[in-house]
mmCIF file of C-alpha atoms and ligand atoms in Angstrom:
data_model
loop_
_atom_site.group_PDB
_atom_site.id
_atom_site.type_symbol
_atom_site.label_atom_id
_atom_site.label_comp_id
_atom_site.label_asym_id
_atom_site.label_seq_id
_atom_site.Cartn_x
_atom_site.Cartn_y
_atom_site.Cartn_z
ATOM 1 C CA UNK Q 801 -56.182 -80.903 -1.855
ATOM 2 C CA UNK Q 802 -54.526 -80.384 1.573
ATOM 3 C CA UNK Q 803 -52.801 -77.255 2.189
ATOM 4 C CA UNK Q 804 -49.220 -76.943 3.210
ATOM 5 C CA UNK Q 805 -47.876 -75.930 6.560
ATOM 6 C CA UNK Q 806 -44.354 -75.174 7.356
ATOM 7 C CA UNK Q 807 -43.650 -75.456 10.989
ATOM 8 C CA UNK Q 808 -40.347 -73.905 11.795
ATOM 9 C CA UNK Q 809 -39.685 -74.216 15.570
ATOM 10 C CA UNK Q 810 -41.304 -75.263 18.897
ATOM 11 C CA UNK Q 811 -43.245 -77.934 17.067
ATOM 12 C CA UNK Q 812 -43.344 -81.308 19.113
ATOM 13 C CA UNK Q 813 -44.216 -84.545 17.615
ATOM 14 C CA UNK Q 814 -47.440 -84.309 19.032
ATOM 15 C CA UNK Q 815 -48.092 -81.062 17.387
ATOM 16 C CA UNK Q 816 -46.808 -82.583 14.114
ATOM 17 C CA UNK Q 817 -49.224 -85.423 14.430
ATOM 18 C CA UNK Q 818 -52.010 -83.020 14.696
ATOM 19 C CA UNK Q 819 -51.091 -80.895 11.876
ATOM 20 C CA UNK Q 820 -50.629 -83.938 9.677
ATOM 21 C CA UNK Q 821 -54.521 -84.924 10.221
ATOM 22 C CA UNK Q 822 -55.357 -81.621 8.081
ATOM 23 C CA UNK Q 823 -52.336 -80.434 6.284
ATOM 24 C CA UNK Q 824 -49.157 -81.617 4.639
ATOM 25 C CA UNK Q 825 -46.430 -80.589 7.052
ATOM 26 C CA UNK Q 826 -42.902 -79.571 6.203
ATOM 27 C CA UNK Q 827 -40.514 -79.599 9.110
ATOM 28 C CA UNK Q 828 -37.052 -78.661 8.475
ATOM 29 C CA UNK Q 829 -34.415 -81.374 10.066
ATOM 30 C CA UNK Q 830 -31.106 -80.580 10.754
ATOM 31 C CA UNK Q 831 -30.526 -84.253 9.881
ATOM 32 C CA UNK Q 832 -31.255 -83.612 6.252
ATOM 33 C CA UNK Q 833 -28.778 -80.739 5.757
ATOM 34 C CA UNK Q 834 -29.144 -76.677 6.104
ATOM 35 C CA UNK Q 835 -32.136 -75.737 7.898
ATOM 36 C CA UNK Q 836 -32.335 -72.407 6.364
ATOM 37 C CA UNK Q 837 -32.334 -73.908 2.779
ATOM 38 C CA UNK Q 838 -34.971 -76.436 3.857
ATOM 39 C CA UNK Q 839 -36.945 -73.172 5.310
ATOM 40 C CA UNK Q 840 -36.513 -71.372 1.853
ATOM 41 C CA UNK Q 841 -37.062 -74.460 -0.393
ATOM 42 C CA UNK Q 842 -40.388 -74.926 1.349
ATOM 43 C CA UNK Q 843 -41.683 -71.209 1.256
ATOM 44 C CA UNK Q 844 -43.297 -70.973 -2.086
ATOM 45 C CA UNK Q 845 -45.445 -74.016 -1.183
ATOM 46 C CA UNK Q 846 -46.660 -73.160 2.172
ATOM 47 C CA UNK Q 847 -50.163 -71.883 3.197
ATOM 48 C CA UNK Q 848 -49.240 -71.568 6.497
ATOM 49 C CA UNK Q 849 -46.208 -71.109 8.762
ATOM 50 C CA UNK Q 850 -46.122 -72.192 12.503
ATOM 51 C CA UNK Q 851 -43.175 -71.404 14.995
ATOM 52 C CA UNK Q 852 -41.485 -68.628 17.028
ATOM 53 C CA UNK Q 853 -38.180 -66.941 16.663
ATOM 54 C CA UNK Q 854 -37.624 -66.073 13.295
ATOM 55 C CA UNK Q 855 -37.498 -62.414 11.548
ATOM 56 C CA UNK Q 856 -40.207 -62.595 8.996
ATOM 57 C CA UNK Q 857 -40.553 -59.568 6.576
ATOM 58 C CA UNK Q 858 -40.373 -58.824 3.213
ATOM 59 C CA UNK Q 859 -36.983 -60.201 2.542
ATOM 60 C CA UNK Q 860 -37.664 -63.610 4.152
ATOM 61 C CA UNK Q 861 -41.434 -63.901 2.661
ATOM 62 C CA UNK Q 862 -41.142 -62.469 -0.597
ATOM 63 C CA UNK Q 863 -40.965 -66.237 -2.175
ATOM 64 C CA UNK Q 864 -44.161 -67.162 -0.055
ATOM 65 C CA UNK Q 865 -46.559 -66.412 -2.827
ATOM 66 C CA UNK Q 866 -49.279 -68.610 -1.474
ATOM 67 C CA UNK Q 867 -48.687 -67.779 2.221
ATOM 68 C CA UNK Q 868 -52.150 -66.966 4.172
ATOM 69 C CA UNK Q 869 -50.904 -67.284 7.787
ATOM 70 C CA UNK Q 870 -48.308 -66.816 10.075
ATOM 71 C CA UNK Q 871 -49.073 -68.498 13.461
ATOM 72 C CA UNK Q 872 -46.539 -67.324 16.133
ATOM 73 C CA UNK Q 873 -46.062 -69.242 19.017
ATOM 74 C CA UNK Q 874 -45.519 -66.324 20.843
ATOM 75 C CA UNK Q 875 -47.022 -63.373 22.744
ATOM 76 C CA UNK Q 876 -44.535 -60.673 21.305
ATOM 77 C CA UNK Q 877 -44.677 -60.132 17.532
ATOM 78 C CA UNK Q 878 -41.661 -57.506 16.962
ATOM 79 C CA UNK Q 879 -39.868 -59.970 14.818
ATOM 80 C CA UNK Q 880 -42.370 -59.865 12.197
ATOM 81 C CA UNK Q 881 -43.092 -57.166 9.831
ATOM 82 C CA UNK Q 882 -46.824 -56.577 10.375
ATOM 83 C CA UNK Q 883 -46.912 -53.730 7.950
ATOM 84 C CA UNK Q 884 -45.596 -56.091 5.186
ATOM 85 C CA UNK Q 885 -48.028 -59.117 6.168
ATOM 86 C CA UNK Q 886 -50.832 -56.739 6.009
ATOM 87 C CA UNK Q 887 -50.056 -55.116 2.723
ATOM 88 C CA UNK Q 888 -49.709 -59.033 1.470
ATOM 89 C CA UNK Q 889 -53.061 -59.786 3.599
ATOM 90 C CA UNK Q 890 -51.242 -62.466 5.450
ATOM 91 C CA UNK Q 891 -52.747 -63.096 8.686
ATOM 92 C CA UNK Q 892 -50.568 -63.097 11.878
ATOM 93 C CA UNK Q 893 -51.564 -64.500 15.011
ATOM 94 C CA UNK Q 894 -49.911 -64.678 18.394
ATOM 95 C CA UNK Q 895 -50.591 -66.510 21.869
ATOM 96 C CA UNK Q 896 -51.668 -63.916 24.489
ATOM 97 C CA UNK Q 897 -52.879 -64.792 28.120
ATOM 98 C CA UNK Q 898 -51.774 -68.613 28.436
ATOM 99 C CA UNK Q 899 -48.128 -67.283 29.326
ATOM 100 C CA UNK Q 900 -49.127 -64.333 31.533
ATOM 101 C CA UNK Q 901 -48.768 -66.055 35.093
ATOM 102 C CA UNK Q 902 -45.608 -68.000 33.997
ATOM 103 C CA UNK Q 903 -43.785 -64.868 32.539
ATOM 104 C CA UNK Q 904 -44.761 -63.059 35.814
ATOM 105 C CA UNK Q 905 -43.303 -65.672 38.089
ATOM 106 C CA UNK Q 906 -39.984 -65.453 36.043
ATOM 107 C CA UNK Q 907 -40.005 -61.656 36.457
ATOM 108 C CA UNK Q 908 -40.769 -62.103 40.148
ATOM 109 C CA UNK Q 909 -38.151 -64.725 40.258
ATOM 110 C CA UNK Q 910 -35.575 -62.201 38.876
ATOM 111 C CA UNK Q 911 -36.563 -59.634 41.153
ATOM 112 C CA UNK Q 912 -35.918 -62.277 44.095
ATOM 113 C CA UNK Q 913 -32.527 -63.822 42.611
ATOM 114 C CA UNK Q 914 -31.107 -60.059 41.855
ATOM 115 C CA UNK Q 915 -31.819 -58.671 45.337
ATOM 116 C CA UNK Q 916 -30.761 -61.930 47.294
ATOM 117 C CA UNK Q 917 -27.847 -62.736 45.310
ATOM 118 C CA UNK Q 918 -29.397 -66.294 44.469
ATOM 119 C CA UNK Q 919 -27.555 -67.166 41.483
ATOM 120 C CA UNK Q 920 -24.196 -65.665 42.569
ATOM 121 C CA UNK Q 921 -24.011 -67.124 45.942
ATOM 122 C CA UNK Q 922 -25.193 -70.707 44.510
ATOM 123 C CA UNK Q 923 -22.056 -70.675 42.209
ATOM 124 C CA UNK Q 924 -20.107 -69.371 45.342
ATOM 125 C CA UNK Q 925 -21.054 -72.374 47.433
ATOM 126 C CA UNK Q 926 -20.635 -74.861 44.449
ATOM 127 C CA UNK Q 927 -16.868 -73.351 43.940
ATOM 128 C CA UNK Q 928 -16.368 -74.506 47.566
ATOM 129 C CA UNK Q 929 -15.895 -70.635 48.976
ATOM 130 C CA UNK Q 930 -18.141 -71.290 51.772
ATOM 131 C CA UNK Q 931 -15.625 -71.681 54.416
ATOM 132 C CA UNK Q 932 -17.246 -69.383 57.471
ATOM 133 C CA UNK Q 933 -20.308 -67.449 57.908
ATOM 134 C CA UNK Q 934 -20.550 -64.980 55.036
ATOM 135 C CA UNK Q 935 -19.982 -61.425 55.437
ATOM 136 C CA UNK Q 936 -21.564 -58.012 54.746
ATOM 137 C CA UNK Q 937 -19.877 -57.762 51.225
ATOM 138 C CA UNK Q 938 -22.609 -60.631 50.393
ATOM 139 C CA UNK Q 939 -25.551 -59.533 51.993
ATOM 140 C CA UNK Q 940 -28.417 -59.145 49.799
ATOM 141 C CA UNK Q 941 -31.245 -56.437 49.867
ATOM 142 C CA UNK Q 942 -34.883 -56.925 51.058
ATOM 143 C CA UNK Q 943 -37.790 -57.383 48.806
ATOM 144 C CA UNK Q 944 -40.708 -57.409 51.184
ATOM 145 C CA UNK Q 945 -42.179 -53.788 51.374
ATOM 146 C CA UNK Q 946 -40.018 -51.964 48.741
ATOM 147 C CA UNK Q 947 -41.598 -50.023 46.025
ATOM 148 C CA UNK Q 948 -41.969 -51.823 42.804
ATOM 149 C CA UNK Q 949 -42.270 -49.792 39.485
ATOM 150 C CA UNK Q 950 -43.841 -51.668 36.517
ATOM 151 C CA UNK Q 951 -43.003 -50.246 33.031
ATOM 152 C CA UNK Q 952 -46.158 -50.984 30.884
ATOM 153 C CA UNK Q 953 -48.882 -52.327 32.846
ATOM 154 C CA UNK Q 954 -50.519 -54.829 30.390
ATOM 155 C CA UNK Q 955 -51.664 -58.228 31.443
ATOM 156 C CA UNK Q 956 -48.129 -59.706 32.537
ATOM 157 C CA UNK Q 957 -47.282 -56.258 34.306
ATOM 158 C CA UNK Q 958 -50.199 -56.442 36.293
ATOM 159 C CA UNK Q 959 -49.565 -60.159 37.267
ATOM 160 C CA UNK Q 960 -46.183 -59.207 38.502
ATOM 161 C CA UNK Q 961 -47.485 -56.389 40.217
ATOM 162 C CA UNK Q 962 -50.083 -58.772 41.849
ATOM 163 C CA UNK Q 963 -47.425 -60.705 43.066
ATOM 164 C CA UNK Q 964 -45.410 -57.897 44.595
ATOM 165 C CA UNK Q 965 -48.624 -56.228 45.945
ATOM 166 C CA UNK Q 966 -50.497 -59.499 47.622
ATOM 167 C CA UNK Q 967 -47.431 -61.491 48.271
ATOM 168 C CA UNK Q 968 -44.690 -59.044 49.237
ATOM 169 C CA UNK Q 969 -46.388 -55.878 50.552
ATOM 170 C CA UNK Q 970 -44.900 -53.641 47.866
ATOM 171 C CA UNK Q 971 -46.519 -50.311 46.851
ATOM 172 C CA UNK Q 972 -46.819 -50.274 43.180
ATOM 173 C CA UNK Q 973 -46.095 -47.895 40.780
ATOM 174 C CA UNK Q 974 -46.635 -47.865 36.868
ATOM 175 C CA UNK Q 975 -46.183 -46.066 33.871
ATOM 176 C CA UNK Q 976 -47.653 -46.437 30.343
ATOM 177 C CA UNK Q 977 -49.770 -45.164 27.530
ATOM 178 C CA UNK Q 978 -53.016 -45.020 29.736
ATOM 179 C CA UNK Q 979 -54.271 -44.985 33.245
ATOM 180 C CA UNK Q 980 -55.345 -48.378 34.670
ATOM 181 C CA UNK Q 981 -58.181 -47.477 36.953
ATOM 182 C CA UNK Q 982 -59.466 -50.824 38.060
ATOM 183 C CA UNK Q 983 -55.757 -51.893 39.120
ATOM 184 C CA UNK Q 984 -55.253 -48.557 40.659
ATOM 185 C CA UNK Q 985 -58.186 -49.879 43.038
ATOM 186 C CA UNK Q 986 -57.598 -53.298 43.239
ATOM 187 C CA UNK Q 987 -53.701 -52.857 44.167
ATOM 188 C CA UNK Q 988 -53.520 -49.302 45.232
ATOM 189 C CA UNK Q 989 -51.104 -48.796 42.101
ATOM 190 C CA UNK Q 990 -50.256 -45.301 41.415
ATOM 191 C CA UNK Q 991 -49.398 -43.886 37.849
ATOM 192 C CA UNK Q 992 -46.132 -42.021 37.189
ATOM 193 C CA UNK Q 993 -44.414 -40.664 34.213
ATOM 194 C CA UNK Q 994 -41.266 -42.845 33.343
ATOM 195 C CA UNK Q 995 -38.769 -40.317 34.931
ATOM 196 C CA UNK Q 996 -40.933 -40.449 38.055
ATOM 197 C CA UNK Q 997 -41.100 -44.229 38.630
ATOM 198 C CA UNK Q 998 -37.333 -44.683 37.569
ATOM 199 C CA UNK Q 999 -36.481 -42.231 40.514
ATOM 200 C CA UNK Q 1000 -38.834 -43.605 43.157
ATOM 201 C CA UNK Q 1001 -38.797 -47.557 42.492
ATOM 202 C CA UNK Q 1002 -36.723 -49.803 44.134
ATOM 203 C CA UNK Q 1003 -37.361 -52.580 41.708
ATOM 204 C CA UNK Q 1004 -38.268 -51.517 38.048
ATOM 205 C CA UNK Q 1005 -39.651 -54.303 36.064
ATOM 206 C CA UNK Q 1006 -39.795 -53.735 32.244
ATOM 207 C CA UNK Q 1007 -42.721 -55.436 30.823
ATOM 208 C CA UNK Q 1008 -43.613 -53.369 27.529
ATOM 209 C CA UNK Q 1009 -43.599 -54.390 24.145
ATOM 210 C CA UNK Q 1010 -40.883 -53.441 21.759
ATOM 211 C CA UNK Q 1011 -41.682 -50.863 19.137
ATOM 212 C CA UNK Q 1012 -39.621 -47.779 17.717
ATOM 213 C CA UNK Q 1013 -41.089 -45.872 20.722
ATOM 214 C CA UNK Q 1014 -39.667 -48.449 23.472
ATOM 215 C CA UNK Q 1015 -36.535 -49.079 21.461
ATOM 216 C CA UNK Q 1016 -33.994 -48.040 24.078
ATOM 217 C CA UNK Q 1017 -36.444 -46.302 26.291
ATOM 218 C CA UNK Q 1018 -33.612 -47.193 29.200
ATOM 219 C CA UNK Q 1019 -30.330 -45.646 28.474
ATOM 220 C CA UNK Q 1020 -27.819 -43.604 30.286
ATOM 221 C CA UNK Q 1021 -30.091 -40.883 31.219
ATOM 222 C CA UNK Q 1022 -32.809 -42.873 32.666
ATOM 223 C CA UNK Q 1023 -30.470 -45.421 34.515
ATOM 224 C CA UNK Q 1024 -29.113 -42.231 36.205
ATOM 225 C CA UNK Q 1025 -32.598 -41.509 37.223
ATOM 226 C CA UNK Q 1026 -32.696 -44.612 39.328
ATOM 227 C CA UNK Q 1027 -31.634 -45.114 43.077
ATOM 228 C CA UNK Q 1028 -28.260 -46.444 43.519
ATOM 229 C CA UNK Q 1029 -29.742 -49.049 45.275
ATOM 230 C CA UNK Q 1030 -32.301 -49.776 42.616
ATOM 231 C CA UNK Q 1031 -32.520 -53.362 40.473
ATOM 232 C CA UNK Q 1032 -33.629 -53.329 36.851
ATOM 233 C CA UNK Q 1033 -35.469 -56.297 35.820
ATOM 234 C CA UNK Q 1034 -36.195 -56.908 31.875
ATOM 235 C CA UNK Q 1035 -38.647 -59.835 30.961
ATOM 236 C CA UNK Q 1036 -39.931 -57.731 27.986
ATOM 237 C CA UNK Q 1037 -37.349 -57.511 24.831
ATOM 238 C CA UNK Q 1038 -33.811 -56.592 24.964
ATOM 239 C CA UNK Q 1039 -33.664 -53.656 22.681
ATOM 240 C CA UNK Q 1040 -35.919 -51.815 25.070
ATOM 241 C CA UNK Q 1041 -32.382 -51.379 27.085
ATOM 242 C CA UNK Q 1042 -29.461 -49.688 25.716
ATOM 243 C CA UNK Q 1043 -27.118 -52.597 26.698
ATOM 244 C CA UNK Q 1044 -23.744 -50.925 26.595
ATOM 245 C CA UNK Q 1045 -25.491 -48.393 28.911
ATOM 246 C CA UNK Q 1046 -26.543 -50.762 31.413
ATOM 247 C CA UNK Q 1047 -23.258 -52.557 31.475
ATOM 248 C CA UNK Q 1048 -21.605 -49.566 32.581
ATOM 249 C CA UNK Q 1049 -24.306 -48.619 35.133
ATOM 250 C CA UNK Q 1050 -23.675 -52.216 36.479
ATOM 251 C CA UNK Q 1051 -19.933 -51.712 36.486
ATOM 252 C CA UNK Q 1052 -19.983 -48.160 37.931
ATOM 253 C CA UNK Q 1053 -22.288 -49.064 40.782
ATOM 254 C CA UNK Q 1054 -25.188 -46.320 39.111
ATOM 255 C CA UNK Q 1055 -27.613 -48.786 40.007
ATOM 256 C CA UNK Q 1056 -27.208 -51.891 42.248
ATOM 257 C CA UNK Q 1057 -28.146 -54.614 39.568
ATOM 258 C CA UNK Q 1058 -30.160 -56.300 37.031
ATOM 259 C CA UNK Q 1059 -32.186 -59.233 36.424
ATOM 260 C CA UNK Q 1060 -32.233 -59.999 32.547
ATOM 261 C CA UNK Q 1061 -34.150 -62.606 30.532
ATOM 262 C CA UNK Q 1062 -33.811 -60.713 27.279
ATOM 263 C CA UNK Q 1063 -31.004 -59.002 25.288
ATOM 264 C CA UNK Q 1064 -30.322 -56.828 22.310
ATOM 265 C CA UNK Q 1065 -28.955 -59.780 20.382
ATOM 266 C CA UNK Q 1066 -29.984 -63.385 21.266
ATOM 267 C CA UNK Q 1067 -28.781 -66.015 21.805
ATOM 268 C CA UNK Q 1068 -26.278 -64.084 24.254
ATOM 269 C CA UNK Q 1069 -23.033 -66.450 23.739
ATOM 270 C CA UNK Q 1070 -20.555 -63.567 25.296
ATOM 271 C CA UNK Q 1071 -21.051 -60.476 26.831
ATOM 272 C CA UNK Q 1072 -19.307 -58.354 29.548
ATOM 273 C CA UNK Q 1073 -22.274 -59.187 31.501
ATOM 274 C CA UNK Q 1074 -20.780 -62.453 32.240
ATOM 275 C CA UNK Q 1075 -18.183 -60.926 34.196
ATOM 276 C CA UNK Q 1076 -20.661 -59.007 36.451
ATOM 277 C CA UNK Q 1077 -21.721 -60.413 39.646
ATOM 278 C CA UNK Q 1078 -24.685 -57.966 40.350
ATOM 279 C CA UNK Q 1079 -26.108 -59.094 36.654
ATOM 280 C CA UNK Q 1080 -28.512 -62.405 36.641
ATOM 281 C CA UNK Q 1081 -28.273 -63.583 33.072
ATOM 282 C CA UNK Q 1082 -31.232 -65.876 32.099
ATOM 283 C CA UNK Q 1083 -31.583 -67.561 28.579
ATOM 284 C CA UNK Q 1084 -35.181 -65.837 27.652
ATOM 285 C CA UNK Q 1085 -37.017 -68.134 29.554
ATOM 286 C CA UNK Q 1086 -40.081 -66.128 30.309
ATOM 287 C CA UNK Q 1087 -42.627 -68.775 28.870
ATOM 288 C CA UNK Q 1088 -40.503 -71.528 29.157
ATOM 289 C CA UNK Q 1089 -42.177 -74.209 31.294
ATOM 290 C CA UNK Q 1090 -43.816 -77.476 30.238
ATOM 291 C CA UNK Q 1091 -47.359 -76.430 30.660
ATOM 292 C CA UNK Q 1092 -47.354 -73.099 29.186
ATOM 293 C CA UNK Q 1093 -45.247 -74.060 26.426
ATOM 294 C CA UNK Q 1094 -47.869 -76.707 25.657
ATOM 295 C CA UNK Q 1095 -50.626 -74.081 25.963
ATOM 296 C CA UNK Q 1096 -49.198 -71.593 23.564
ATOM 297 C CA UNK Q 1097 -48.773 -74.506 21.209
ATOM 298 C CA UNK Q 1098 -52.015 -75.549 21.546
ATOM 299 C CA UNK Q 1099 -53.197 -71.904 20.939
ATOM 300 C CA UNK Q 1100 -50.993 -71.242 17.858
ATOM 301 C CA UNK Q 1101 -52.237 -74.645 16.617
ATOM 302 C CA UNK Q 1102 -55.763 -73.545 16.841
ATOM 303 C CA UNK Q 1103 -55.228 -70.080 15.400
ATOM 304 C CA UNK Q 1104 -53.347 -71.774 12.264
ATOM 305 C CA UNK Q 1105 -56.269 -74.306 11.778
ATOM 306 C CA UNK Q 1106 -58.797 -71.717 12.053
ATOM 307 C CA UNK Q 1107 -57.280 -69.690 9.450
ATOM 308 C CA UNK Q 1108 -56.565 -72.091 6.982
ATOM 309 C CA UNK Q 1109 -59.918 -73.659 7.268
ATOM 310 C CA UNK Q 1110 -61.382 -70.222 6.696
ATOM 311 C CA UNK Q 1111 -62.459 -69.159 10.102
ATOM 312 C CA UNK Q 1112 -61.270 -65.973 11.853
ATOM 313 C CA UNK Q 1113 -58.575 -66.983 14.351
ATOM 314 C CA UNK Q 1114 -58.964 -65.899 17.866
ATOM 315 C CA UNK Q 1115 -55.554 -64.203 18.146
ATOM 316 C CA UNK Q 1116 -55.403 -62.218 14.790
ATOM 317 C CA UNK Q 1117 -53.048 -59.320 15.453
ATOM 318 C CA UNK Q 1118 -53.802 -57.671 11.962
ATOM 319 C CA UNK Q 1119 -57.500 -57.543 11.888
ATOM 320 C CA UNK Q 1120 -57.809 -55.539 8.923
ATOM 321 C CA UNK Q 1121 -56.510 -58.440 6.781
ATOM 322 C CA UNK Q 1122 -59.835 -60.118 8.042
ATOM 323 C CA UNK Q 1123 -62.373 -60.032 5.026
ATOM 324 C CA UNK Q 1124 -64.822 -62.846 6.311
HETATM 325 C C1 DGY H 981 -43.090 -64.546 23.892
HETATM 326 O O1 DGY H 981 -43.794 -65.208 23.799
HETATM 327 O O2 DGY H 981 -42.853 -63.271 23.164
HETATM 328 C C2 DGY H 981 -42.029 -64.753 25.015
HETATM 329 O O3 DGY H 981 -41.227 -63.566 24.898
HETATM 330 C C3 DGY H 981 -41.455 -66.140 24.607
HETATM 331 O O4 DGY H 981 -41.094 -66.363 23.598
#
């Protein structure tokens, strides 16, 4: 008998078709009523789940008694209760590597657009305010040759650092749990404590995973250590930054600006950030390109299929549940 898969988001018609070759597939459909109700009804029958962006822990998965695998179409898995899934021997898989370069591109575009005020001046032009040459009050700040601080030198951090070093001649500083000697050699990157990095960098790019340890790692004290001319970029997870503290720092001029792709609460439908011309606010699009989302979906599909057919999935997060 075919196993059942609950496909809860980011599932294209092509992916649904591929899944249907091996599994019974349930896809909650807004035309058929409340999505959460359909999701909850499907849980007791589901052996596998695939999707992204849902909080899944004890409360949500209690009734999913047959569940064997959750295949997340994301690299981050802070929205899953890994301890609970592991306790129940449910495999959790993610999609590393395939989104590294596009997420780094987005990080760099936030550096560029914050520094050169791209979004703000685009709005200015379209509002018909460009009547004569712009004045110094609208000037940006240079990127080339400035110091780039990477908080969390994983794959994405290294990809942002490469762009900065090789494309923009930026000295690279980094902080994190371990020294990356290969990158120190490749890029001349220098290790710093977080406090030192904040004090020395012109651009600080956050690329750490969210955990209890990294939650609010950037708050009032840390922002006050940064240069008044510095720009903070967050392409990791919103709760790494204490958002009210950041808003105050942007309002008071404690730092020059921020480029944000992620927020403490998403979607961000209203926020004091919207009134701040020195904040660039994107709707969590780090991996949102046609090619990358396709690659993530393919990888998640492969992980799910392997797990449900009894093979060890390539990107098993909680490896301790694998008994094969
Ligand atoms: C991820 O994969 O974790 C990115 O944030 C995109 O969702």
